PDB file of C-alpha atoms in Angstrom:
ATOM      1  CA  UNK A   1     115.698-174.786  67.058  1.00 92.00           C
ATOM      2  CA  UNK A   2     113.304-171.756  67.136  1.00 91.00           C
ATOM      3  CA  UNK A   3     115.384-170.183  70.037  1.00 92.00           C
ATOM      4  CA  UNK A   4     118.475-170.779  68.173  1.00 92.00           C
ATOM      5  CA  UNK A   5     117.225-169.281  65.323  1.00 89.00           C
ATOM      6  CA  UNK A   6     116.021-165.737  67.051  1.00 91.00           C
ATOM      7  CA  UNK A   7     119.293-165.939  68.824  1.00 92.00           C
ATOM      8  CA  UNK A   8     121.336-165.654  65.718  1.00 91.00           C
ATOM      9  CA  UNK A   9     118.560-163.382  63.518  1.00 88.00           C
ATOM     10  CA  UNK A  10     119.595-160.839  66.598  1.00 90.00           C
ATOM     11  CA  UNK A  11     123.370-161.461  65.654  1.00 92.00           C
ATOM     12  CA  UNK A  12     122.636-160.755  61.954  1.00 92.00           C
ATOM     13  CA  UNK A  13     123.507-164.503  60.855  1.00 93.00           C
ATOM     14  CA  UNK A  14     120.386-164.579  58.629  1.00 94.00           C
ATOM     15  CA  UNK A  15     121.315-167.886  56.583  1.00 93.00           C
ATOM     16  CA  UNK A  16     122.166-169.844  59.604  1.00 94.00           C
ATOM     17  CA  UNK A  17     118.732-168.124  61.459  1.00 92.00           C
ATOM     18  CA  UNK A  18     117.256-169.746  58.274  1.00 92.00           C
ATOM     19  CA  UNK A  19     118.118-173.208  58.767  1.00 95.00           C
ATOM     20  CA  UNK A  20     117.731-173.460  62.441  1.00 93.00           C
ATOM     21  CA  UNK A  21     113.701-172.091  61.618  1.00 90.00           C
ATOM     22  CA  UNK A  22     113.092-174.805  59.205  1.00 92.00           C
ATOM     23  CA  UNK A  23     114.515-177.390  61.773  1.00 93.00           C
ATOM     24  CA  UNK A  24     111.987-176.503  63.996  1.00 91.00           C
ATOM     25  CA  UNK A  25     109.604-176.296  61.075  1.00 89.00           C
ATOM     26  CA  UNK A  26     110.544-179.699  60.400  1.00 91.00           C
ATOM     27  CA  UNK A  27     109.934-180.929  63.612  1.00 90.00           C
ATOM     28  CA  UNK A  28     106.641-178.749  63.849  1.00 87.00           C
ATOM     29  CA  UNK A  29     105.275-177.772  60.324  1.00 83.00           C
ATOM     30  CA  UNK A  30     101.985-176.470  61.586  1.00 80.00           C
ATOM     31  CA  UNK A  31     104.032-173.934  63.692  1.00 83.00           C
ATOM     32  CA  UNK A  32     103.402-170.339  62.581  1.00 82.00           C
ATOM     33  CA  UNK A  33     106.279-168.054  64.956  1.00 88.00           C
ATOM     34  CA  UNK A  34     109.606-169.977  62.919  1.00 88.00           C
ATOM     35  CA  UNK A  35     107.620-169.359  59.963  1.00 86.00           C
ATOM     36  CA  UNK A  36     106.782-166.282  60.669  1.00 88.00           C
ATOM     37  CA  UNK A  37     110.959-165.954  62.210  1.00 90.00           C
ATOM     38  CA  UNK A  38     111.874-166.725  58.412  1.00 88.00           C
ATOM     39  CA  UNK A  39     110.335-164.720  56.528  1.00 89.00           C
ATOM     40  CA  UNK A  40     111.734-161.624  58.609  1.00 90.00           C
ATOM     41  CA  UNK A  41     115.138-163.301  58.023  1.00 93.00           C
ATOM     42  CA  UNK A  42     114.456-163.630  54.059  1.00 91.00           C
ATOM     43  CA  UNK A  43     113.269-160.359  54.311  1.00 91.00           C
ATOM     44  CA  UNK A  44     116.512-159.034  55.760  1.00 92.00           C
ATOM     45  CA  UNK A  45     118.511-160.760  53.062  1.00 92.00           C
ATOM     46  CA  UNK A  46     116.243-159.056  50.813  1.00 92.00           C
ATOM     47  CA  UNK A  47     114.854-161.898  49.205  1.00 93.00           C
ATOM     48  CA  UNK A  48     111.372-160.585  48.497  1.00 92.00           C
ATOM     49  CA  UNK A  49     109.877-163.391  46.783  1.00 92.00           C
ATOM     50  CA  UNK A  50     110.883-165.917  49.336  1.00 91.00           C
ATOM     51  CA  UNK A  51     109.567-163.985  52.107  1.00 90.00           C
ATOM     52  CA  UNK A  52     106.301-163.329  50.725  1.00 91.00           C
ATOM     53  CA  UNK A  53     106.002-167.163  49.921  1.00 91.00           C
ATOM     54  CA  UNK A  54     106.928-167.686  53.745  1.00 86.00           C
ATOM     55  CA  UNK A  55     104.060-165.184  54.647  1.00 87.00           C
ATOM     56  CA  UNK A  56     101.774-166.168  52.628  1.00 90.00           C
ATOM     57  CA  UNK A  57     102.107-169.422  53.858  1.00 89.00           C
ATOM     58  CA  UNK A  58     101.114-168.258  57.428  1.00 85.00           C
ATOM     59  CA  UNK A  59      98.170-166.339  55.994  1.00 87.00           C
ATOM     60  CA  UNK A  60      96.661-169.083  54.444  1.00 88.00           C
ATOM     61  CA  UNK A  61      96.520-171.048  57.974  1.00 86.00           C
ATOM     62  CA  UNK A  62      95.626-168.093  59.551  1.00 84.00           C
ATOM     63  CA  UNK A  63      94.529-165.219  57.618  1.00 85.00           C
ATOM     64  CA  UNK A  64      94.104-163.018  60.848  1.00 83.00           C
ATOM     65  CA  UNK A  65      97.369-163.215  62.315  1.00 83.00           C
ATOM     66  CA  UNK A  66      98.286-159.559  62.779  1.00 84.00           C
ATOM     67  CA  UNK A  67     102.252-160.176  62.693  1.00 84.00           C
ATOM     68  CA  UNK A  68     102.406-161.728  59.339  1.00 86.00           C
ATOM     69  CA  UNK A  69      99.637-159.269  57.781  1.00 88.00           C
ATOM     70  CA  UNK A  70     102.258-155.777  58.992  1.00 87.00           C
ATOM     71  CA  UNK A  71     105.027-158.390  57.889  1.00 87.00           C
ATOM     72  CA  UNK A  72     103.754-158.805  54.573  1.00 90.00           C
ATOM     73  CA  UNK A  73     103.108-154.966  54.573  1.00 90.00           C
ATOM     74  CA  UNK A  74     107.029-154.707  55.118  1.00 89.00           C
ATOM     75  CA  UNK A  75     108.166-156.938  52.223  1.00 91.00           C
ATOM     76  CA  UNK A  76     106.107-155.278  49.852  1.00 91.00           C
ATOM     77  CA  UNK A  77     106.897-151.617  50.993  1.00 88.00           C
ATOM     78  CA  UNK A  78     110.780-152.900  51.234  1.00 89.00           C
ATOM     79  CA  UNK A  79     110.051-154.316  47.523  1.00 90.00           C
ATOM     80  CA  UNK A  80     109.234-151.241  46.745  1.00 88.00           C
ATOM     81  CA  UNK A  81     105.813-152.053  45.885  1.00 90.00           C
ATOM     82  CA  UNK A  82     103.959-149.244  47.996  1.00 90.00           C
ATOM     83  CA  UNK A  83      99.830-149.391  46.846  1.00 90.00           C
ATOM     84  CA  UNK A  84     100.377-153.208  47.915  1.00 91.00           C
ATOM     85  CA  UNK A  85     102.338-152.034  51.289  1.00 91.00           C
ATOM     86  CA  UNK A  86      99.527-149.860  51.389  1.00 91.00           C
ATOM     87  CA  UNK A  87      96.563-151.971  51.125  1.00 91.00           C
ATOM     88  CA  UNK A  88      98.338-154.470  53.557  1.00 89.00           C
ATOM     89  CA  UNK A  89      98.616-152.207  56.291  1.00 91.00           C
ATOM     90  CA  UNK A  90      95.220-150.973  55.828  1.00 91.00           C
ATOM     91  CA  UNK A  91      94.056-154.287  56.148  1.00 89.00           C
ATOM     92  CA  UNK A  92      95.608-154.899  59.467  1.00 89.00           C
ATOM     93  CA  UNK A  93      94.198-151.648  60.788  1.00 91.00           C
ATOM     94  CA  UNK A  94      90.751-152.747  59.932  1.00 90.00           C
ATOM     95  CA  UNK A  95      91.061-156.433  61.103  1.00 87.00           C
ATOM     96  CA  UNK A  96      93.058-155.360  64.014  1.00 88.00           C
ATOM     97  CA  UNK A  97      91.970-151.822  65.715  1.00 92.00           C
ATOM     98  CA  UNK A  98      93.982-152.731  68.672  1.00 91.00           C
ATOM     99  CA  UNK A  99      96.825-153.217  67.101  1.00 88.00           C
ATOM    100  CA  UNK A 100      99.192-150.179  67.383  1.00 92.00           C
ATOM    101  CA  UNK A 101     102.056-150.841  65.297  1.00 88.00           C
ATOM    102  CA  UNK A 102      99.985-151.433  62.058  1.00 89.00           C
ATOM    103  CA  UNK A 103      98.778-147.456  62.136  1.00 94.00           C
ATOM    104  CA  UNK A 104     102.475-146.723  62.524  1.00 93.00           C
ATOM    105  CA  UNK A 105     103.389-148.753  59.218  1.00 90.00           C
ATOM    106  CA  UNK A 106     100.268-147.092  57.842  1.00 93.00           C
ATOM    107  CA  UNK A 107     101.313-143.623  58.742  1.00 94.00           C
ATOM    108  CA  UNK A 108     104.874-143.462  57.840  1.00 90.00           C
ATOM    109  CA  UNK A 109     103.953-145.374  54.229  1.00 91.00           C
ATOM    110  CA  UNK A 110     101.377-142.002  54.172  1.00 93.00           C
ATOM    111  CA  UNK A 111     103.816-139.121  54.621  1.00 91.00           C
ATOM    112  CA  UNK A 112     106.624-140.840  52.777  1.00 86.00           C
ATOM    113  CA  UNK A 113     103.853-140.321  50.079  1.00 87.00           C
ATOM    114  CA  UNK A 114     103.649-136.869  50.768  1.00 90.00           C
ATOM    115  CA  UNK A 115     100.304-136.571  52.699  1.00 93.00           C
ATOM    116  CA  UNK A 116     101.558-136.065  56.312  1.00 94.00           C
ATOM    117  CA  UNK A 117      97.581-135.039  57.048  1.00 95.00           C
ATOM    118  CA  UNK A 118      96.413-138.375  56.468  1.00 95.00           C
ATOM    119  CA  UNK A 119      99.442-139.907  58.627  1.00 96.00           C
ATOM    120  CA  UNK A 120      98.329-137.939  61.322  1.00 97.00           C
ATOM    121  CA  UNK A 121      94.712-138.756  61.370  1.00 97.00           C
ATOM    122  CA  UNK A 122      95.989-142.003  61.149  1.00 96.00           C
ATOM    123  CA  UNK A 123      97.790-142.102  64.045  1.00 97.00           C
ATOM    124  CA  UNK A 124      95.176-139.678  65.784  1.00 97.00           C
ATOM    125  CA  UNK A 125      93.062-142.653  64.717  1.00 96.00           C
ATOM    126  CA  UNK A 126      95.722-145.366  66.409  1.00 96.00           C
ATOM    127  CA  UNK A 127      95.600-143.615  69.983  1.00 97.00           C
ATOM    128  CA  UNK A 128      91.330-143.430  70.064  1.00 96.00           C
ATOM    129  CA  UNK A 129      91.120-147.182  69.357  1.00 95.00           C
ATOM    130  CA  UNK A 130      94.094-148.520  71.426  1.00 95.00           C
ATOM    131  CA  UNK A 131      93.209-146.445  74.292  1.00 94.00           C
ATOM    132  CA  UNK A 132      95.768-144.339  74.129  1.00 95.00           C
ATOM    133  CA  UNK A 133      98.701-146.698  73.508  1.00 95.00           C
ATOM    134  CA  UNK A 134     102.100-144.839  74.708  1.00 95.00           C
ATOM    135  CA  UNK A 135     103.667-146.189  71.750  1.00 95.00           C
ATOM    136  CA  UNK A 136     101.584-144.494  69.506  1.00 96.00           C
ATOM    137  CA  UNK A 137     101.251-141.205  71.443  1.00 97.00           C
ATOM    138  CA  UNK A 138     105.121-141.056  70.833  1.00 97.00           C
ATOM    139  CA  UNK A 139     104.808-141.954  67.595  1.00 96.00           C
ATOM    140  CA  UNK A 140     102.285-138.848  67.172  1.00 97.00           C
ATOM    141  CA  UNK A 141     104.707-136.994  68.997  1.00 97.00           C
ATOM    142  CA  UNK A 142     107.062-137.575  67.108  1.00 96.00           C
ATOM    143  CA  UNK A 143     105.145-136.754  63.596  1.00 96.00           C
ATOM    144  CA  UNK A 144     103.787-133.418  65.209  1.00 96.00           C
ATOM    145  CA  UNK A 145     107.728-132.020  66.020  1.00 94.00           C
ATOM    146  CA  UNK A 146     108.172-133.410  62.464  1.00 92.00           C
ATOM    147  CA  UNK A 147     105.242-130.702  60.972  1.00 93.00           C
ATOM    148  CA  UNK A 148     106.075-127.976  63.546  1.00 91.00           C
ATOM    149  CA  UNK A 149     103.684-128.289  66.029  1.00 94.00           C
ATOM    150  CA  UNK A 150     105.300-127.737  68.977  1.00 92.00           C
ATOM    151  CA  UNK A 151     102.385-127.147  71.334  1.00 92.00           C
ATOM    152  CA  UNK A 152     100.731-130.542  70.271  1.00 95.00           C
ATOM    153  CA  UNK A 153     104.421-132.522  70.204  1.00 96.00           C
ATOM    154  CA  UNK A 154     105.088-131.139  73.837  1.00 94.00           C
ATOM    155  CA  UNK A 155     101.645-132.059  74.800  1.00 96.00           C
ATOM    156  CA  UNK A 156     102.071-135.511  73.175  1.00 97.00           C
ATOM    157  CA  UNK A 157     105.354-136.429  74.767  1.00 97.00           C
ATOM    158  CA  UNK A 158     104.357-135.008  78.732  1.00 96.00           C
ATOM    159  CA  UNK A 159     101.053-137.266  78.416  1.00 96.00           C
ATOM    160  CA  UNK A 160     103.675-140.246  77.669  1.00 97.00           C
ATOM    161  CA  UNK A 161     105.972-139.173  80.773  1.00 97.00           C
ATOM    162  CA  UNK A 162     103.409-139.230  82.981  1.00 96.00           C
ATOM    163  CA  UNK A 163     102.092-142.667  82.244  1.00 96.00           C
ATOM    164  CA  UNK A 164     105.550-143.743  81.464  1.00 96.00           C
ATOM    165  CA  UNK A 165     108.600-141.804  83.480  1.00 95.00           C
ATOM    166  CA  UNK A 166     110.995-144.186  81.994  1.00 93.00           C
ATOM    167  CA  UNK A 167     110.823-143.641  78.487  1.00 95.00           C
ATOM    168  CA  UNK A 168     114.090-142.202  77.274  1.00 96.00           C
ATOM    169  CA  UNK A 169     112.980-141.732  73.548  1.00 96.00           C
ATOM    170  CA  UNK A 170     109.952-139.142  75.298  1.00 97.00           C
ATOM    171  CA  UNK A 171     112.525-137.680  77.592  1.00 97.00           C
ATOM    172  CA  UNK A 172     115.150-137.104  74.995  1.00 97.00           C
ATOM    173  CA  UNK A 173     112.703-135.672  72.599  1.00 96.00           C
ATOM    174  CA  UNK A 174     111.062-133.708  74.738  1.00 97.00           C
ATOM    175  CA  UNK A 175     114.094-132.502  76.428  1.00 97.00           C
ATOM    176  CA  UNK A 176     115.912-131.287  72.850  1.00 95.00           C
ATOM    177  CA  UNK A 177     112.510-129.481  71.821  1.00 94.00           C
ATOM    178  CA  UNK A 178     112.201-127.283  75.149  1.00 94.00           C
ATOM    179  CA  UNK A 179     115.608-126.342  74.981  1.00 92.00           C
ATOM    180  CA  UNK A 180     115.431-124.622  71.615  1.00 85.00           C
ATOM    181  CA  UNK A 181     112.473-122.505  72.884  1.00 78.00           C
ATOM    182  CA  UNK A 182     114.224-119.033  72.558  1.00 65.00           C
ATOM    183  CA  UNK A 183     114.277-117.061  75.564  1.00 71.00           C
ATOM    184  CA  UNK A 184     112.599-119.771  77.853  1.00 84.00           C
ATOM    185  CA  UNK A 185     114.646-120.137  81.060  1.00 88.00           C
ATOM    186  CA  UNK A 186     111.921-121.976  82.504  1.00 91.00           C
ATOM    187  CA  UNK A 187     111.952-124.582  79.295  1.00 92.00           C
ATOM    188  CA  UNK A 188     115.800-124.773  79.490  1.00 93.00           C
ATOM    189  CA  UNK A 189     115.683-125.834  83.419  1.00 94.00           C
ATOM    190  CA  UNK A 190     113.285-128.631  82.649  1.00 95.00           C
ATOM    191  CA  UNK A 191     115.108-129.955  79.191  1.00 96.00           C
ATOM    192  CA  UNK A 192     118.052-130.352  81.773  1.00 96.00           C
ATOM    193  CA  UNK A 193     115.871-132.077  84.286  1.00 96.00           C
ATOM    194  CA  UNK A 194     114.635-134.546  81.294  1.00 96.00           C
ATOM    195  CA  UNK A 195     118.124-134.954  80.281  1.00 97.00           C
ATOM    196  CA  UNK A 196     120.109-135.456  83.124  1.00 96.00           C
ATOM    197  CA  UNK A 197     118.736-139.259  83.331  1.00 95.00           C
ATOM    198  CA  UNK A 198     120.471-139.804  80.066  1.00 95.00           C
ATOM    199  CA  UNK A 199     123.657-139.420  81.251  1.00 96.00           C
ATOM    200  CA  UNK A 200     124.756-142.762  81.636  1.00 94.00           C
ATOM    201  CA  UNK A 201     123.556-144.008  78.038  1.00 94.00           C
ATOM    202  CA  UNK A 202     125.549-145.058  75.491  1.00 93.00           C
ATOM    203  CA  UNK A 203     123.304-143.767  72.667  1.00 96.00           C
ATOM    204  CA  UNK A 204     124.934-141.096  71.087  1.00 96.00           C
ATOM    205  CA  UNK A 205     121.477-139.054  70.668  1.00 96.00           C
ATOM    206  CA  UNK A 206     120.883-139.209  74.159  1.00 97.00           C
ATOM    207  CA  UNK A 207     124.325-137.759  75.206  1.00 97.00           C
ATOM    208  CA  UNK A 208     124.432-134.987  72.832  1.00 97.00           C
ATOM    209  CA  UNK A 209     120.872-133.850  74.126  1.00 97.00           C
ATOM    210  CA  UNK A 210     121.972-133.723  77.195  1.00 97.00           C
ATOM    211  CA  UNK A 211     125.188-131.779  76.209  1.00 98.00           C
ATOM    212  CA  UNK A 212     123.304-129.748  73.894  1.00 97.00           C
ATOM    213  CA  UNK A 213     120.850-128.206  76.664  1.00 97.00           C
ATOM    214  CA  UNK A 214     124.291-127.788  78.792  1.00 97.00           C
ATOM    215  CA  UNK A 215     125.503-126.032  76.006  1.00 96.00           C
ATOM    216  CA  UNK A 216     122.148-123.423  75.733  1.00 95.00           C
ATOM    217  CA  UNK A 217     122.217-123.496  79.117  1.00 94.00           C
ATOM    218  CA  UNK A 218     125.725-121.570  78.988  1.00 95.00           C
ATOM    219  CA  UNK A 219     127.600-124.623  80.715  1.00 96.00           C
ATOM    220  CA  UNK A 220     130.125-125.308  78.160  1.00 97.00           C
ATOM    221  CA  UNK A 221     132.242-127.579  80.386  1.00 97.00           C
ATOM    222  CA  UNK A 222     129.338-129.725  81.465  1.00 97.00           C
ATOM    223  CA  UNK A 223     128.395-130.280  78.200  1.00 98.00           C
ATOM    224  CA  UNK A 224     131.777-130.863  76.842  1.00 98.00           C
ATOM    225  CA  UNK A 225     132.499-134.902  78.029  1.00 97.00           C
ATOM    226  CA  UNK A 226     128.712-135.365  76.691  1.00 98.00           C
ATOM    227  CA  UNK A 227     129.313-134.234  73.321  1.00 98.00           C
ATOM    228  CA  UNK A 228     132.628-135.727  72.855  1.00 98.00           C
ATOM    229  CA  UNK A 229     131.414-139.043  73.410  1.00 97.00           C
ATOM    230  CA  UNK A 230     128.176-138.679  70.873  1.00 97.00           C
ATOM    231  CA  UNK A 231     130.470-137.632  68.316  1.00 97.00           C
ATOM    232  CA  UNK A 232     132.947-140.305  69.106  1.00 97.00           C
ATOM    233  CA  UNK A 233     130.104-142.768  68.520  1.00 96.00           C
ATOM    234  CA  UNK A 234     128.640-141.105  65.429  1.00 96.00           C
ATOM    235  CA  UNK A 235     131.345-139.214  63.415  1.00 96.00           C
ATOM    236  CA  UNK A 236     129.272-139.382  60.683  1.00 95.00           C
ATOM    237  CA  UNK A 237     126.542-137.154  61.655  1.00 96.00           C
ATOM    238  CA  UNK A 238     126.642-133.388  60.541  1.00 96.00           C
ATOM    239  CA  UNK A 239     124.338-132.223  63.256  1.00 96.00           C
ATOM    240  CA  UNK A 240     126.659-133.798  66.120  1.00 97.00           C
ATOM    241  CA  UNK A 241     129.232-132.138  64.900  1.00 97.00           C
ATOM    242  CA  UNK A 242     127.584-129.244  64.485  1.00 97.00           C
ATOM    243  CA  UNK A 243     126.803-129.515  68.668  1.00 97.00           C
ATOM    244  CA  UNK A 244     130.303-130.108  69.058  1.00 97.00           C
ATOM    245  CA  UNK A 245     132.128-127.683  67.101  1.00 97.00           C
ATOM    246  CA  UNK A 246     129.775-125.012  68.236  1.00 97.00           C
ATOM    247  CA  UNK A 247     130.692-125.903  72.165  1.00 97.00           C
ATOM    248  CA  UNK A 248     134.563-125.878  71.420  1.00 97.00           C
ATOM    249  CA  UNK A 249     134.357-122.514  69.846  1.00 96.00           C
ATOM    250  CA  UNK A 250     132.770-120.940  72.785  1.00 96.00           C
ATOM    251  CA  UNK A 251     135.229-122.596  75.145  1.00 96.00           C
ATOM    252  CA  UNK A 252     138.041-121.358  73.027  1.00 94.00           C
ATOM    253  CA  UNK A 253     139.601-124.615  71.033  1.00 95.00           C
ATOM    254  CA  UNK A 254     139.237-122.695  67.669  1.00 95.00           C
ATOM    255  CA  UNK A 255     141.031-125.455  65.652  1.00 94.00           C
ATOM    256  CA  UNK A 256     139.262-128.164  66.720  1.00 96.00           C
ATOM    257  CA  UNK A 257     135.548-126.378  66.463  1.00 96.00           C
ATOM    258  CA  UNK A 258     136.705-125.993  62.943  1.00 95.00           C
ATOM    259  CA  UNK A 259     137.257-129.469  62.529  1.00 96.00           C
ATOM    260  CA  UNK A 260     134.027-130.174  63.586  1.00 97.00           C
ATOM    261  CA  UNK A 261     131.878-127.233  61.942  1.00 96.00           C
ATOM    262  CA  UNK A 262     133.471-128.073  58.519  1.00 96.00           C
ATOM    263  CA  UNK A 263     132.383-131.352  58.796  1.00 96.00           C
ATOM    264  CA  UNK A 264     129.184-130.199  59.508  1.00 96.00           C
ATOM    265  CA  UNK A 265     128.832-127.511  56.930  1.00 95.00           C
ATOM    266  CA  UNK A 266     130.301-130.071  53.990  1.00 95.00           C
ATOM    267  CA  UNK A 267     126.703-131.806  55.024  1.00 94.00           C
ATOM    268  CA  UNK A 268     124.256-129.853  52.331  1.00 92.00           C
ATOM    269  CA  UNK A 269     120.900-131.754  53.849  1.00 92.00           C
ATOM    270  CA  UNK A 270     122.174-130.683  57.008  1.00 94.00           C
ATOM    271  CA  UNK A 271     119.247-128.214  58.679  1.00 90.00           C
ATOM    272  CA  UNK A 272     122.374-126.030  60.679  1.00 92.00           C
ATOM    273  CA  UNK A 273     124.613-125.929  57.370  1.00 93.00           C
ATOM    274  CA  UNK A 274     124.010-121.930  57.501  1.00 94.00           C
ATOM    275  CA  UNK A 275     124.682-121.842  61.047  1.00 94.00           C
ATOM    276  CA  UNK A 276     127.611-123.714  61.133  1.00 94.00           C
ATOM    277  CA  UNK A 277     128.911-121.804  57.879  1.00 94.00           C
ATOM    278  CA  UNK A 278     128.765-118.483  60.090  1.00 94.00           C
ATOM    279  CA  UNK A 279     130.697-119.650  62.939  1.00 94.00           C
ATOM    280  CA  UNK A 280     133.424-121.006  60.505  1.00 94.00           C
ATOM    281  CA  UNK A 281     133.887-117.249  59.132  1.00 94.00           C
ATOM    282  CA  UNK A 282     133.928-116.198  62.541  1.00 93.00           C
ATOM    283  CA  UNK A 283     136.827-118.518  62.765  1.00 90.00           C
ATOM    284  CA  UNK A 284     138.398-117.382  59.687  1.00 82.00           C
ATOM    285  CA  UNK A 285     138.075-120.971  58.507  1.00 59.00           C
TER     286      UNK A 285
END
């Protein structure tokens, strides 16, 4: 019943997840994982209370357990009650230094507040105590780009790479923040060499990175298929669009790159709004 529960939580069938979790709770009441299964289901339905209760329910059997503490973090913070979100992840950080993804919770509840300093001495913290945990390296990574500090980000994702040559987020991030160094031919030939492994994703992100640093790179045909398919996938995103339209201007498809670049520029929180607003009057669109 537990199995058939996670099977169908992973479809998004959260009532039927429900029942199939307390079957096996039936069966095994003492059992914390379906009870622990539940409440993530509740919580996706977004019935608070009931998840809490579920959680709750775990902590008082076992007021250590590390899932249900960062759970219980998540209801509240998804509740929208954040100095309880707060306290509850700070609590799993001290109970559980080893624990990576409760300085993650921690740190994005902290710069959602507005005090990105802490989040990053928070993660900082994370990667001391966990031994450098490539998870939360990428998460600090990931925080640095955020705060433009390129040096550290760069530094950040390379020391995941070279523990871990597989990771795709690393390589994709990595790969999108050397090739916007200006005037770095040396960054732009190893973007492409991060990126190239990407190819045969089906995450949209991936593929325009990859047809982005074609794109800087002058190679306007390579990085045309790439781009086409991210935007295919994500039509709804300004900045692949903006990728887009900007490739099919330089390759001469003016009514199409205006297609896309409006899009783009009708996007007001989108970062390349101004950029994409210039190529359109180039265009005479």
């Amino acid at each position: 019943h537990h199995l058939e529960g996670l099977s169908l939580q992973q479809q998004g069938e959260h009532e039927a997840a429900i029942a199939a979790f307390d079957r096996a709770l039936a069966q095994r009441p003492e059992a914390l994982e379906p009870l622990i299964a539940v409440a993530r289901s509740e919580l996706a339905l977004r019935r608070f209370d009931d998840a809490e209760s579920r959680v709750r329910t775990v902590l008082e059997a076992n007021p250590t357990n590390v899932f249900a503490r960062n759970l219980l973090g998540d209801v509240y913070l998804a509740s929208g009650k954040i100095d309880q979100a707060l306290a509850e992840f700070e609590e799993a950080v001290i109970a559980h230094p080893k624990s990576p993804r409760a300085y993650v919770r921690l740190s994005q509840v902290l710069r959602a507040q507005g005090n990105p300093a802490a989040a990053r001495a928070t993660l900082e913290k994370g990667v001391r105590e966990t031994d450098r945990s490539g998870y939360l390296v990428l998460q600090l990574a990931v925080l640095l780009e955020q705060l433009g500090e390129t040096d550290a980000a760069v530094e950040a994702y390379e020391d995941v790479l070279a523990r871990f040559p597989s990771a795709r987020v690393a390589s994709n991030n990595l790969a999108m923040l050397l090739a916007t160094k200006v005037g770095d031919p040396a960054a732009l030939d190893r973007a492409l060499a991060l990126a190239r492994p990407l190819a045969d994703s089906d995450v949209p992100a991936f593929l325009d990175t990859l047809g982005w640093v074609h794109y800087l790179r002058g190679e306007y045909d390579q990085a045309l298929p790439y781009l086409e398919k991210a935007v295919a996938a994500r039509p709804d995103s300004a900045e692949l669009r903006y990728h887009l339209g900007m490739n099919l201007f330089k390759i001469g498809r003016a009514d199409e790159a205006r297609e896309h670049l409006s899009a783009a520029a009708a996007d007001e929180n989108f970062y390349g709004r101004e950029e994409a607003q210039k190529a359109l009057t180039v265009l005479g669109g």
